[in-house]
Structures are given as structure tokens and as C-alpha cells.
Amino acid sequence: MENDGSIIFHSEAFAELEQAHTWYEGQAPGIGGVFFQEVQYAVARIHETPEA
């Protein structure tokens, strides 16, 4: 996941995100990618409406 400069993940949070991706990929190939897409979607929504 790229950081566009507007939202920065703490290094430990990003490490957990990568670990979760690896775990999901271990459950079923491709699911880790779906997980990352959902995280990217959530981050985009936070960026668009930070006060919601």
C-alpha cells in the first residue's frame, strides 16, 4: 500500500497490516489482496471525510 502523504501509518501498525495480509493469504490465495483493498478503501474514506 502506498502512502500518499496525507495519512501515515505508525511503523508498528503497518507491520501488523503486513502480518494480517500474510495471514489472510495463508487462509486462501488472493484474500490478502482483498484485505489490502478494503484497508485502502477505508483509508480513502477517512481521508475524504475525516470528521465523520
One Martini backbone bead per residue (centre of mass of N, CA, C, O) as a GRO file, in nm:
protein
   52
    1MET     BB    1   0.097   0.036   0.023
    2GLU     BB    2   0.053   0.360  -0.033
    3ASN     BB    3   0.175   0.681   0.058
    4ASP     BB    4   0.036   1.014   0.000
    5GLY     BB    5   0.090   1.191   0.288
    6SER     BB    6  -0.193   1.209   0.457
    7ILE     BB    7  -0.147   0.911   0.564
    8ILE     BB    8   0.010   0.770   0.855
    9PHE     BB    9   0.170   0.491   0.952
   10HIS     BB   10   0.267   0.326   1.190
   11SER     BB   11   0.506   0.093   1.195
   12GLU     BB   12   0.345  -0.116   1.368
   13ALA     BB   13   0.082  -0.104   1.206
   14PHE     BB   14   0.206  -0.190   0.936
   15ALA     BB   15   0.310  -0.461   1.035
   16GLU     BB   16   0.028  -0.573   1.100
   17LEU     BB   17  -0.082  -0.550   0.816
   18GLU     BB   18   0.121  -0.747   0.690
   19GLN     BB   19   0.048  -0.988   0.870
   20ALA     BB   20  -0.246  -1.005   0.783
   21HIS     BB   21  -0.193  -1.056   0.488
   22THR     BB   22  -0.039  -1.321   0.528
   23TRP     BB   23  -0.263  -1.472   0.674
   24TYR     BB   24  -0.480  -1.453   0.452
   25GLU     BB   25  -0.311  -1.595   0.234
   26GLY     BB   26  -0.303  -1.865   0.402
   27GLN     BB   27  -0.611  -1.923   0.374
   28ALA     BB   28  -0.632  -1.767   0.078
   29PRO     BB   29  -0.568  -1.696  -0.222
   30GLY     BB   30  -0.616  -1.331  -0.244
   31ILE     BB   31  -0.718  -1.225   0.036
   32GLY     BB   32  -0.496  -1.020   0.098
   33GLY     BB   33  -0.573  -0.827  -0.133
   34VAL     BB   34  -0.856  -0.769  -0.033
   35PHE     BB   35  -0.772  -0.653   0.233
   36PHE     BB   36  -0.609  -0.414   0.120
   37GLN     BB   37  -0.845  -0.286  -0.032
   38GLU     BB   38  -1.015  -0.229   0.222
   39VAL     BB   39  -0.811  -0.047   0.357
   40GLN     BB   40  -0.793   0.162   0.129
   41TYR     BB   41  -1.090   0.240   0.144
   42ALA     BB   42  -1.090   0.338   0.438
   43VAL     BB   43  -0.870   0.554   0.403
   44ALA     BB   44  -1.020   0.719   0.190
   45ARG     BB   45  -1.264   0.786   0.369
   46ILE     BB   46  -1.106   0.935   0.585
   47HIS     BB   47  -0.987   1.149   0.394
   48GLU     BB   48  -1.267   1.263   0.293
   49THR     BB   49  -1.401   1.221   0.615
   50PRO     BB   50  -1.252   1.303   0.907
   51GLU     BB   51  -1.530   1.405   1.077
   52ALA     BB   52  -1.726   1.138   1.073
   0.00000   0.00000   0.00000
